[in-house]
Coordinates of N, CA and C in Angstrom, one line a residue:
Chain A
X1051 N 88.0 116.5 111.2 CA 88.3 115.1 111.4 C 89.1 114.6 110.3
X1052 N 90.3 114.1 110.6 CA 91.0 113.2 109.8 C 90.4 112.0 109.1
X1053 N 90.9 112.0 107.7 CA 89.8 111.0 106.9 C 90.3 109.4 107.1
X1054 N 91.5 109.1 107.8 CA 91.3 108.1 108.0 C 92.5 108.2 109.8
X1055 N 91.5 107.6 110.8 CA 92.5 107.9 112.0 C 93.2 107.0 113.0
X1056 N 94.2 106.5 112.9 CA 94.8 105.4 113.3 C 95.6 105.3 115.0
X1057 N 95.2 104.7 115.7 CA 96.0 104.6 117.2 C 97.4 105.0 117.2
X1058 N 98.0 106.0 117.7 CA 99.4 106.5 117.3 C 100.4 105.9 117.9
X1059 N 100.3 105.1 118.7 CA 101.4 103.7 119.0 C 102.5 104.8 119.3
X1060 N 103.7 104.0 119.9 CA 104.2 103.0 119.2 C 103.8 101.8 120.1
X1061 N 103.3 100.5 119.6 CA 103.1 99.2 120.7 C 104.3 98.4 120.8
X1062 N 104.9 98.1 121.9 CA 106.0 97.2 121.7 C 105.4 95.7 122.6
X1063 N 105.4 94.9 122.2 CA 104.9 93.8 122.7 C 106.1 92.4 122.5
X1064 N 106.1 91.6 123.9 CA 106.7 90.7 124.2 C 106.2 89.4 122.6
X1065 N 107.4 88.9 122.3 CA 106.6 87.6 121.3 C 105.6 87.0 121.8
X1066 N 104.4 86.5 120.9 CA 103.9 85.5 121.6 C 102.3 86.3 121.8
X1067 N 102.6 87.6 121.9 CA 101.2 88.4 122.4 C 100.1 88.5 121.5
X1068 N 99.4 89.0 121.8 CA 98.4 89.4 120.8 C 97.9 91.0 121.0
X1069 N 98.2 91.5 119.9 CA 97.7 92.9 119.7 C 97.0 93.3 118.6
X1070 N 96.6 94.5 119.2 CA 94.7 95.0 118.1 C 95.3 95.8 117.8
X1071 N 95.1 96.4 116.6 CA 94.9 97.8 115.9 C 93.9 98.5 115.7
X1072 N 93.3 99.7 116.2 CA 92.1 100.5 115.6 C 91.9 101.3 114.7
X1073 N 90.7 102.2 113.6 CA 91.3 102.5 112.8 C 89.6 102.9 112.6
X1074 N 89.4 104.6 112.6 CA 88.3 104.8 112.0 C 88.6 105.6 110.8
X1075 N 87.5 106.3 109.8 CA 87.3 106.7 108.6 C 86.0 107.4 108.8
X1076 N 86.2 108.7 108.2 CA 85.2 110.1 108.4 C 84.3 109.4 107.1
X1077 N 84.4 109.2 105.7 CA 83.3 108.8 104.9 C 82.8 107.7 105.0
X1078 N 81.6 108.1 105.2 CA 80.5 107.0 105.1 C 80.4 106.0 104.2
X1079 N 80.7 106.5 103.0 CA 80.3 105.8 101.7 C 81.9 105.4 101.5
X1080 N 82.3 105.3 102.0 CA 83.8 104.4 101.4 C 83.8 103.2 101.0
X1081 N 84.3 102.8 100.1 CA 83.9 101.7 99.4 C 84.4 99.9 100.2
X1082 N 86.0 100.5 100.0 CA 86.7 99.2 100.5 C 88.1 99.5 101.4
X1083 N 88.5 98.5 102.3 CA 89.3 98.9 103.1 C 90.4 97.6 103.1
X1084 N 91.4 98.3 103.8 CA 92.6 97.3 103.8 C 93.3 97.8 105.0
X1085 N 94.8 96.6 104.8 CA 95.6 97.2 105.8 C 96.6 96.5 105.4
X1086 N 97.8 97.4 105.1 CA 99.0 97.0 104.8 C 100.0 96.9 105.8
X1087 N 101.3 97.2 105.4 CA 102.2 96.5 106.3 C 103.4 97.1 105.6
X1088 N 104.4 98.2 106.1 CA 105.4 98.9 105.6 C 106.6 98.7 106.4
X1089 N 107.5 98.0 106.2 CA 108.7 97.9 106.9 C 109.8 98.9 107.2
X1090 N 110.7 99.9 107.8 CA 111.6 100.8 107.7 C 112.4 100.8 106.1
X1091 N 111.8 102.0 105.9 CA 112.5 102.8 104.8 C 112.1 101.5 103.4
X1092 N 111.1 100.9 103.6 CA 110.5 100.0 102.4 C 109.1 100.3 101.7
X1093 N 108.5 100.0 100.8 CA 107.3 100.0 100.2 C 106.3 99.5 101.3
X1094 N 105.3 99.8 101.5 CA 103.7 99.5 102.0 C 103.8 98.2 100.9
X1095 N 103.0 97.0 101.9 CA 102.6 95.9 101.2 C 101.7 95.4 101.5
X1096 N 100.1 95.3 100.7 CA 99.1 95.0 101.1 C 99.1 93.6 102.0
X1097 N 98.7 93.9 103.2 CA 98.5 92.6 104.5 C 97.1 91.8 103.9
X1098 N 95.8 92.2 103.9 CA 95.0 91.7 104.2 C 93.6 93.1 103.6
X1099 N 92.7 92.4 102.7 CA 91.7 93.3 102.7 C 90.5 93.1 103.7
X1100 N 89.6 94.0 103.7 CA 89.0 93.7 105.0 C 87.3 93.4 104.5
X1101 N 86.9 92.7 105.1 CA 85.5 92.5 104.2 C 84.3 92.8 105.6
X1102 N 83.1 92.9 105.1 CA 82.2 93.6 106.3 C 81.7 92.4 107.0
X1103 N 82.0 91.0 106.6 CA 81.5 89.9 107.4 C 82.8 89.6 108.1
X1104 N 83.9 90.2 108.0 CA 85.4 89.8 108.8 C 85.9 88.5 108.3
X1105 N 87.0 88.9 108.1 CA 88.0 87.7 107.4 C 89.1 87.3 108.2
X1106 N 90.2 86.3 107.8 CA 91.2 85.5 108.4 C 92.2 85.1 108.0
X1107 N 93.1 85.3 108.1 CA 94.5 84.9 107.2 C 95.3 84.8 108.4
X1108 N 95.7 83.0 108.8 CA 96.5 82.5 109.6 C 96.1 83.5 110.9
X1109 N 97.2 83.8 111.3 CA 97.3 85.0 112.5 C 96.4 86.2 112.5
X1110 N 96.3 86.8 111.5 CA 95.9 87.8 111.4 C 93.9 87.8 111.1
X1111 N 93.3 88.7 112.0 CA 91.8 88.9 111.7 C 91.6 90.3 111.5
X1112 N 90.3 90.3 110.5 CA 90.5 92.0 110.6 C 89.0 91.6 110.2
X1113 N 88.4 93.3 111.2 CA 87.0 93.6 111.1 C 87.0 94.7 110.7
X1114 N 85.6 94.8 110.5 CA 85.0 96.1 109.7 C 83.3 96.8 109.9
X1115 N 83.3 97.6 111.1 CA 81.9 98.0 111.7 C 81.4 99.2 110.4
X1116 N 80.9 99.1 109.8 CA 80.3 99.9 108.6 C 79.8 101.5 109.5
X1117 N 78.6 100.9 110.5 CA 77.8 101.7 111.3 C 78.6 102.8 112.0
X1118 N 79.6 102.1 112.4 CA 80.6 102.8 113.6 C 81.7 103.1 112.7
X1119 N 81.8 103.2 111.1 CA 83.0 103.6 110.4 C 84.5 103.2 111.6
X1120 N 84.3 102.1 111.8 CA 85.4 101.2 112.5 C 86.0 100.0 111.7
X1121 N 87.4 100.3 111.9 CA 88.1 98.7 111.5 C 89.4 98.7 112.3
X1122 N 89.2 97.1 112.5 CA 90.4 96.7 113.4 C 91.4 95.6 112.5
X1123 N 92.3 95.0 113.4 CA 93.4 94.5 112.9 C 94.0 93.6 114.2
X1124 N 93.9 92.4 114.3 CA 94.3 91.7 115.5 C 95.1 90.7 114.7
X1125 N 96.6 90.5 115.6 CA 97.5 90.1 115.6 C 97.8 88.8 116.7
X1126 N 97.4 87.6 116.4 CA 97.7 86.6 117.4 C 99.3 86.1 117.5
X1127 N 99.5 85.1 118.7 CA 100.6 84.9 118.4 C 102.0 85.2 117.6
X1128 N 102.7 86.9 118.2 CA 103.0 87.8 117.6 C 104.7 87.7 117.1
X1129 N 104.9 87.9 116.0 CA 106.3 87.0 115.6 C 107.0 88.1 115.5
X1130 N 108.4 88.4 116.0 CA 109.5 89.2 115.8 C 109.1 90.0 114.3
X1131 N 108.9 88.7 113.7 CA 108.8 89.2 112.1 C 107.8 90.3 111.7
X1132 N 106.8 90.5 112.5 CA 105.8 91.3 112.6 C 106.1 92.5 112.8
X1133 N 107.2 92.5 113.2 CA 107.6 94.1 113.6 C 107.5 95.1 112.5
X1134 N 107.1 95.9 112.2 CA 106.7 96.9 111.2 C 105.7 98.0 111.6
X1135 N 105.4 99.4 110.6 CA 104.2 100.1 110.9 C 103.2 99.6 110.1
X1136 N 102.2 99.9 110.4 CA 100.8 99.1 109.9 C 99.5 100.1 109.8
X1137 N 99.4 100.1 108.3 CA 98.8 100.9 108.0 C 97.3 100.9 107.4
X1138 N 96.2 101.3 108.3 CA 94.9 101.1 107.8 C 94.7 102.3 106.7
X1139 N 94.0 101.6 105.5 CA 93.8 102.3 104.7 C 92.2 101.9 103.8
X1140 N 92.0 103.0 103.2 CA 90.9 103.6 103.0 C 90.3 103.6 101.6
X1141 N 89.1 103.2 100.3 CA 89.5 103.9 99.4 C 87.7 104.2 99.2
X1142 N 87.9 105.5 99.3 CA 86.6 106.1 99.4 C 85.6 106.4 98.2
X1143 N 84.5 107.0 98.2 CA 84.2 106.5 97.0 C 84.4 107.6 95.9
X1144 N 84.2 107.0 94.1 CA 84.4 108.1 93.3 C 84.2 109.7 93.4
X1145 N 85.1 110.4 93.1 CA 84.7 111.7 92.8 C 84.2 111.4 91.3
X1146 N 83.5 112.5 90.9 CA 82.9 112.5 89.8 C 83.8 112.9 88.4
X1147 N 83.5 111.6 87.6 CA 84.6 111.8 86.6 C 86.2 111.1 87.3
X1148 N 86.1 110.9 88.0 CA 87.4 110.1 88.8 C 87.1 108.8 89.2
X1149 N 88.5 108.7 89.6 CA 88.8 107.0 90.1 C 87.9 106.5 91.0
X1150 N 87.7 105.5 91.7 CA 87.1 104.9 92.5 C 88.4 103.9 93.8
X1151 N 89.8 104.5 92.8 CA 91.0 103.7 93.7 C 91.7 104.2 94.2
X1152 N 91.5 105.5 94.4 CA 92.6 106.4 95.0 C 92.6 105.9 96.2
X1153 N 93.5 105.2 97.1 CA 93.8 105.2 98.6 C 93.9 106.1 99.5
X1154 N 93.4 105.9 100.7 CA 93.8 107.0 101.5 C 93.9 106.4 102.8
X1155 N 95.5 106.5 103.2 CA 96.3 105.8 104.2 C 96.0 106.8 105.4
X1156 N 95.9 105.8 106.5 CA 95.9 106.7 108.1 C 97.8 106.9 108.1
X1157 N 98.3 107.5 109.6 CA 99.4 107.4 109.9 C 100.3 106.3 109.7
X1158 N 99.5 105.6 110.2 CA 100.5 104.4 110.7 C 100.6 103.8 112.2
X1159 N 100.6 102.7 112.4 CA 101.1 102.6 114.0 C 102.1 101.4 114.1
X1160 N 103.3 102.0 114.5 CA 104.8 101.2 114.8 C 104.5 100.2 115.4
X1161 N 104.8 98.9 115.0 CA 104.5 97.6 116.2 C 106.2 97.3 116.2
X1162 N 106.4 97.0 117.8 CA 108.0 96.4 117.7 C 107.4 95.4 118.7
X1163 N 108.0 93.9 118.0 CA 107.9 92.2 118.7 C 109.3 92.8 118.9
X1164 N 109.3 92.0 120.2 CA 110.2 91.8 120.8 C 110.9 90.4 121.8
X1165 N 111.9 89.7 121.9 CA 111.9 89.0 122.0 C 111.8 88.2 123.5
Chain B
X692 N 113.1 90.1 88.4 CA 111.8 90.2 89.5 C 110.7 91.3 88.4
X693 N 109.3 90.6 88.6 CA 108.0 91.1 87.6 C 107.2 92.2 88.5
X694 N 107.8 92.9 89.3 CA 107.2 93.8 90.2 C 107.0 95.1 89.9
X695 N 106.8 96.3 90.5 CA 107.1 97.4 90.2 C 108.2 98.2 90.3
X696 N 108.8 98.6 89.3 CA 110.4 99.4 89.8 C 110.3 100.6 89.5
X697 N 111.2 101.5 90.4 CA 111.2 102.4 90.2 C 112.4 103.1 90.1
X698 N 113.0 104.7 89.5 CA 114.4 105.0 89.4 C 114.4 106.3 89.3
X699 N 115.3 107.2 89.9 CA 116.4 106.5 90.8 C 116.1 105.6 92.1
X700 N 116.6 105.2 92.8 CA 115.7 104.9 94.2 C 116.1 106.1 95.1
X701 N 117.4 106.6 94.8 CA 117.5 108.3 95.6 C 118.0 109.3 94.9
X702 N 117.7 110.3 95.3 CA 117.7 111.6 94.4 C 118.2 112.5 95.3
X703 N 119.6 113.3 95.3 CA 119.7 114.9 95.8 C 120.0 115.2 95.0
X704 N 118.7 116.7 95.3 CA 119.2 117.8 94.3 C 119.1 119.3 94.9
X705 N 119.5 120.6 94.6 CA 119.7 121.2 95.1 C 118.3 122.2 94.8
X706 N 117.9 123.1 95.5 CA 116.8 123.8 95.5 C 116.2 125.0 94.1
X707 N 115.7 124.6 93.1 CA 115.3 125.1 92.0 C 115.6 124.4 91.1
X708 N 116.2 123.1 91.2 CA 116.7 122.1 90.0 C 115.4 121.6 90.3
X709 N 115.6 120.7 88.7 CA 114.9 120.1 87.9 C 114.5 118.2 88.2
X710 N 113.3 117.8 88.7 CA 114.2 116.3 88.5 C 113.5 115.2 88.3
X711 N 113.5 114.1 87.6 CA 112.5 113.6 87.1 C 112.5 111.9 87.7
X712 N 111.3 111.2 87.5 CA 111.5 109.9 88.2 C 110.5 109.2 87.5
X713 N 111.4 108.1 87.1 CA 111.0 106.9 86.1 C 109.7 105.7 87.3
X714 N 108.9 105.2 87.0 CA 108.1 103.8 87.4 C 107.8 103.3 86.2
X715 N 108.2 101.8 86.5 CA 107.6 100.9 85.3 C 106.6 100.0 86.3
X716 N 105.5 100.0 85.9 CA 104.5 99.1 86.1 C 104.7 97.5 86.2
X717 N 103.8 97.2 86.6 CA 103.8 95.5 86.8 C 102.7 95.2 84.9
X718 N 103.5 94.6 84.2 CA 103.5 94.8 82.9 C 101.8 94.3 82.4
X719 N 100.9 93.6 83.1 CA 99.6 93.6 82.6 C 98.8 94.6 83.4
X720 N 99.2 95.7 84.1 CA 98.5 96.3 84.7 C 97.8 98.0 84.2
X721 N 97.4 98.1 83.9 CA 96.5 99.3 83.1 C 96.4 100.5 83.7
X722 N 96.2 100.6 85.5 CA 96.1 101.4 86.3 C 97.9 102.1 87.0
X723 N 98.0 103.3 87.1 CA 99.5 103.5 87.6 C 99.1 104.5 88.6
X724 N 99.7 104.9 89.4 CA 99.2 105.9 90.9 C 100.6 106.2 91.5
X725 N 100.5 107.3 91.4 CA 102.0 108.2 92.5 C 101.1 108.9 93.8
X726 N 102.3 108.5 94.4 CA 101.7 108.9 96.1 C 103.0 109.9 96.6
X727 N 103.0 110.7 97.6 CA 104.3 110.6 98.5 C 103.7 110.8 99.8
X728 N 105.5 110.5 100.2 CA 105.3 109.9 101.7 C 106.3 110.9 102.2
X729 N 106.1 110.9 103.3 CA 107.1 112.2 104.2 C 106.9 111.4 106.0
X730 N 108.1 111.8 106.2 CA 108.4 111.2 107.4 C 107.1 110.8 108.6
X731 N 107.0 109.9 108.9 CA 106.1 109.6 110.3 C 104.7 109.7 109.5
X732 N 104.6 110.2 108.7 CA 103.0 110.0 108.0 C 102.8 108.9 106.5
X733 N 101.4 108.6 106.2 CA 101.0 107.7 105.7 C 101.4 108.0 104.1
X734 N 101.0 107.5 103.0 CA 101.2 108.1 101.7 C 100.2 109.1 101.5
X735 N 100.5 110.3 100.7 CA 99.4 110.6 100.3 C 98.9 110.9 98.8
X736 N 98.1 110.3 98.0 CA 97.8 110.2 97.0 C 98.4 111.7 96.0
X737 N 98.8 111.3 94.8 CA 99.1 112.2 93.9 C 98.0 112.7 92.9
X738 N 98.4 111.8 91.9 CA 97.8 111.4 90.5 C 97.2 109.9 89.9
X739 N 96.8 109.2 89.4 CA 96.4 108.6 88.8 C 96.2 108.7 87.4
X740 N 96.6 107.4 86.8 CA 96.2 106.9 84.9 C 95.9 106.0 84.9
X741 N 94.8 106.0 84.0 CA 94.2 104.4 83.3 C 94.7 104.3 82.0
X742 N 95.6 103.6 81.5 CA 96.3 103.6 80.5 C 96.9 105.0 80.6
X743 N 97.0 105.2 79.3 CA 97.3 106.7 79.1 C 97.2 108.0 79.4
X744 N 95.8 107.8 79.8 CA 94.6 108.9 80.5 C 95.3 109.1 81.9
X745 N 95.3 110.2 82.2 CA 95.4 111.3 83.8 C 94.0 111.3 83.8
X746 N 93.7 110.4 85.2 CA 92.3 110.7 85.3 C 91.9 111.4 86.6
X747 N 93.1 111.8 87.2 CA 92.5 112.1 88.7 C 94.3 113.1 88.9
X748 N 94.3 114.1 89.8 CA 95.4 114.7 90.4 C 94.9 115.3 91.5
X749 N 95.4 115.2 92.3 CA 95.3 115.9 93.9 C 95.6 117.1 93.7
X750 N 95.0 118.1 94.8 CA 95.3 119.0 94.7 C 96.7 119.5 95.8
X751 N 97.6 118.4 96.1 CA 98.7 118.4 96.2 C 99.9 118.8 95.2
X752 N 99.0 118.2 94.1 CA 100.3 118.1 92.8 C 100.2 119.7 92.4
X753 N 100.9 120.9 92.8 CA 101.1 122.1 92.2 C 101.3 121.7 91.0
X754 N 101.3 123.2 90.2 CA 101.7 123.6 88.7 C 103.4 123.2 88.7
X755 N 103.9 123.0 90.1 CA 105.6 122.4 89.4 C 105.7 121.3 89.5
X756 N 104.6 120.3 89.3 CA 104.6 118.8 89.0 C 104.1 118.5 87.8
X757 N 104.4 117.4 87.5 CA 104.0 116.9 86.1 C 104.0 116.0 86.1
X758 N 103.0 114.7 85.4 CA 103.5 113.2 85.8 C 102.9 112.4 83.8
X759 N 103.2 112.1 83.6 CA 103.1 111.7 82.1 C 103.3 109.7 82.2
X760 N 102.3 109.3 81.3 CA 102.4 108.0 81.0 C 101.9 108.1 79.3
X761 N 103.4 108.1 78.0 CA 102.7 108.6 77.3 C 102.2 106.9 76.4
X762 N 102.9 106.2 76.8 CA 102.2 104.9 75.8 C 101.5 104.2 77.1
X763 N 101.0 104.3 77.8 CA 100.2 103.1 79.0 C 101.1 102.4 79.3
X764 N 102.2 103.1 79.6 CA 103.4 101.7 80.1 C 104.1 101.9 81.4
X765 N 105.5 102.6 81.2 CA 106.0 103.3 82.2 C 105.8 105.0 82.2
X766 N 105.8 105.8 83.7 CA 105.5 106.8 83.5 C 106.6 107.6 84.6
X767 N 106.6 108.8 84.2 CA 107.3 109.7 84.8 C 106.6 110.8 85.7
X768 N 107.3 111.3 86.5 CA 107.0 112.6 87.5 C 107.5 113.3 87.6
X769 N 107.5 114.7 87.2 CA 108.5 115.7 87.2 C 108.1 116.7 88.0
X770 N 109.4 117.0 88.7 CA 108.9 118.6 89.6 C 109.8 119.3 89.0
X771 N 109.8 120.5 89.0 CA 110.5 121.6 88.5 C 110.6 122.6 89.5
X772 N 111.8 123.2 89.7 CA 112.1 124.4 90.6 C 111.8 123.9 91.8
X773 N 112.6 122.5 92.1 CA 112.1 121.9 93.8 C 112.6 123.2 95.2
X774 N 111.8 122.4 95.9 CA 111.5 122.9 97.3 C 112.4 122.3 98.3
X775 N 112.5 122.8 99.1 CA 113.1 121.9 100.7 C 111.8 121.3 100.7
X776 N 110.5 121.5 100.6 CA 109.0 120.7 101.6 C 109.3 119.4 100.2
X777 N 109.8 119.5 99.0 CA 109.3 118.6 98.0 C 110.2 117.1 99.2
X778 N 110.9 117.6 99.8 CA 111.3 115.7 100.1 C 110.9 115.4 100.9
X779 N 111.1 113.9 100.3 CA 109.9 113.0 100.8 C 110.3 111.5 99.6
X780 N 109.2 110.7 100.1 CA 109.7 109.5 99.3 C 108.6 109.6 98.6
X781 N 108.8 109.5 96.8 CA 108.2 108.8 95.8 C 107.4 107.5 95.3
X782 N 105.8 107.2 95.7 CA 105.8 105.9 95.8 C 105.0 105.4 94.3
X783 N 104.9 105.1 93.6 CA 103.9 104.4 92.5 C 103.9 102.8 92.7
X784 N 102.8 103.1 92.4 CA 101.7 101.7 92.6 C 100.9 101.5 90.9
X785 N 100.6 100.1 90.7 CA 99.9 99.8 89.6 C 98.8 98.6 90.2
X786 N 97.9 99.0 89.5 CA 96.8 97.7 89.9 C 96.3 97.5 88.3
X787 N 95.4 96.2 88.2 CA 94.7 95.7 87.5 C 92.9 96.3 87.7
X788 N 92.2 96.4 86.6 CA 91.4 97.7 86.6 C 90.7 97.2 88.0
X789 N 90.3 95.7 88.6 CA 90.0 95.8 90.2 C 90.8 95.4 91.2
X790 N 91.7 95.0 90.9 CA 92.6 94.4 91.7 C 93.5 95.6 92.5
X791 N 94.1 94.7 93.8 CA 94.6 95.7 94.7 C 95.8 96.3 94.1
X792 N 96.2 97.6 94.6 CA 97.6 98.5 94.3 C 98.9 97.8 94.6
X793 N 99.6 97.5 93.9 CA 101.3 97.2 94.6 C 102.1 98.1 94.4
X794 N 103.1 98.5 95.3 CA 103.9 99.6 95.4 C 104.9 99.2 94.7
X795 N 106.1 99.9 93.7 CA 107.4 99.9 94.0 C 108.2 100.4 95.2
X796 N 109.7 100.4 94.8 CA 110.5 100.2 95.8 C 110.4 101.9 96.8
X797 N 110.0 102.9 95.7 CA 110.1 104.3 95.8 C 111.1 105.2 95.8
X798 N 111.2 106.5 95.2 CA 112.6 107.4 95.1 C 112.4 108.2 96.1
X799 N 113.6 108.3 96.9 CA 113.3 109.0 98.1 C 114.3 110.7 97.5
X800 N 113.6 111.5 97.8 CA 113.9 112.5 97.3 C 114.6 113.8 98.2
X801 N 115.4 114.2 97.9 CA 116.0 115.3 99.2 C 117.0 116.4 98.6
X802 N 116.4 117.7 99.0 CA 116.5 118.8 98.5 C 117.0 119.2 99.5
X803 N 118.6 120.0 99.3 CA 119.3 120.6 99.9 C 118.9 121.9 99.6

C-alpha cells in the first residue's frame, strides 16, 4: 500500500461546482497533514493545513478521519482560478534520530474549472 | 522577493557530467529540505538540515548525490556521473523549526 493515496482524476468541472478530494495514508501515527496546490510546471504551495476537528478557509474545507486514516478537500463554488493539481500530503512520524518534517506527497489530482 | 530561490532554474547536461544546484533559503529559516519531482508524480523527499547538520537522507539519494549546507544558509546538491532517470525537477523547501515548508521555484533537470 502506497503511503499516501490520492483519487487519480483528472476532474474537470463546470465554474461554479463543488468538488471533493480524497486522500488516505498507510501510517497510523502520522503526525500532521496538509494539502497544497501546484500549478503547471510551478512550485507546490501550501493550500490549507488540515486539523482533526476540520477547518475552513473561505471556499475551501478540509477534514481529517484519524480512525479511517482519511482526509478530504472540498472545493465550493469553484473558480477557473482553481485550476491546478492538488496535492494531499503527509508528514509521518519521526524516524529515530530524524526529522519529524519530512513530507510525503500523494500523486496528485488535476482539477481543470472550466468556464 | 524574500522567498526561496533557487539556481539554475534549468539544467542540460549530458550523461556522466557533473552538476550542481544552488537554494537559498527564506533567510530566518533554520530548516532546508530537497525533494524531486518527476513527471505525473508527487515530490519525493531527498535530504534534510537543521542548520548545518544533514539530519536525515532518503534512501533515494545514491552515493552520486551530495547535498551540503556548509554555514546554515544556502545549500547545494550535487550529482555526479548523471543518469537519463536523474531528470526530474529539483525542489527545496525551508521551514521555521515548526512552521510549514515553502518551496522555491525548482531546477528542472534533463540529461541527454
Amino acid at each position: 500500500r502506497k503511503e499516501v493515496e490520492q483519487d487519480p482524476g483528472p476532474f474537470n468541472v463546470p465554474e461554479g461546482a463543488t468538488v471533493a478530494f480524497n486522500c488516505t495514508y498507510s501510517n497510523s501515527a502520522s503526525q500532521s497533514f496538509f494539502w497544497y496546490r501546484q500549478d503547471c510546471r510551478k512550485e507546490p504551495k501550501l493550500l490549507m493545513s488540515v486539523y482533526s476537528s476540520g477547518n475552513e478557509d473561505g471556499r475551501f474545507t478540509a477534514q481529517l478521519n484519524r480512525a479511517s486514516q482519511y482526509i478530504s478537500l472540498l472545493i465550493r463554488d469553484s473558480k477557473l482560478s482553481d485550476s491546478a493539481t492538488y496535492l494531499c500530503v503527509v508528514n509521518p512520524p519521526p524516524n529515530s534520530g530524524g526529522s519529524n518534517y519530512k513530507l510525503t506527497f500523494g500523486k496528485g489530482t488535476l482539477l481543470t474549472v472550466n468556464p | 522577493d524574500t522567498g526561496v530561490s533557487q539556481n539554475p532554474r534549468h539544467k542540460i547536461t549530458k550523461r556522466g557530467q557533473n552538476v550542481t544546484f544552488r537554494c537559498d533559503p527564506i533567510s530566518e529559516h533554520n530548516r532546508l529540505y530537497w525533494y524531486r519531482q518527476t513527471l505525473g508524480q508527487g515530490p519525493e523527499f531527498l535530504t534534510y538540515f537543521q542548520n548545518e547538520a544533514q539530519l536525515e537522507k532518503s534512501r533515494l539519494l545514491s552515493d552520486r548525490f551530495s547535498a551540503e549546507r556548509p554555514k546554515g544558509s544556502f545549500s547545494t546538491l550535487e550529482i555526479q556521473r548523471t543518469e537519463q532517470g536523474d531528470s526530474a525537477m529539483y525542489l527545496c523547501a525551508s521551514s521555521s523549526r515548526k512552521g510549514s515548508q515553502y518551496f522555491g521555484p525548482g531546477t528542472r533537470l534533463t540529461v541527454l
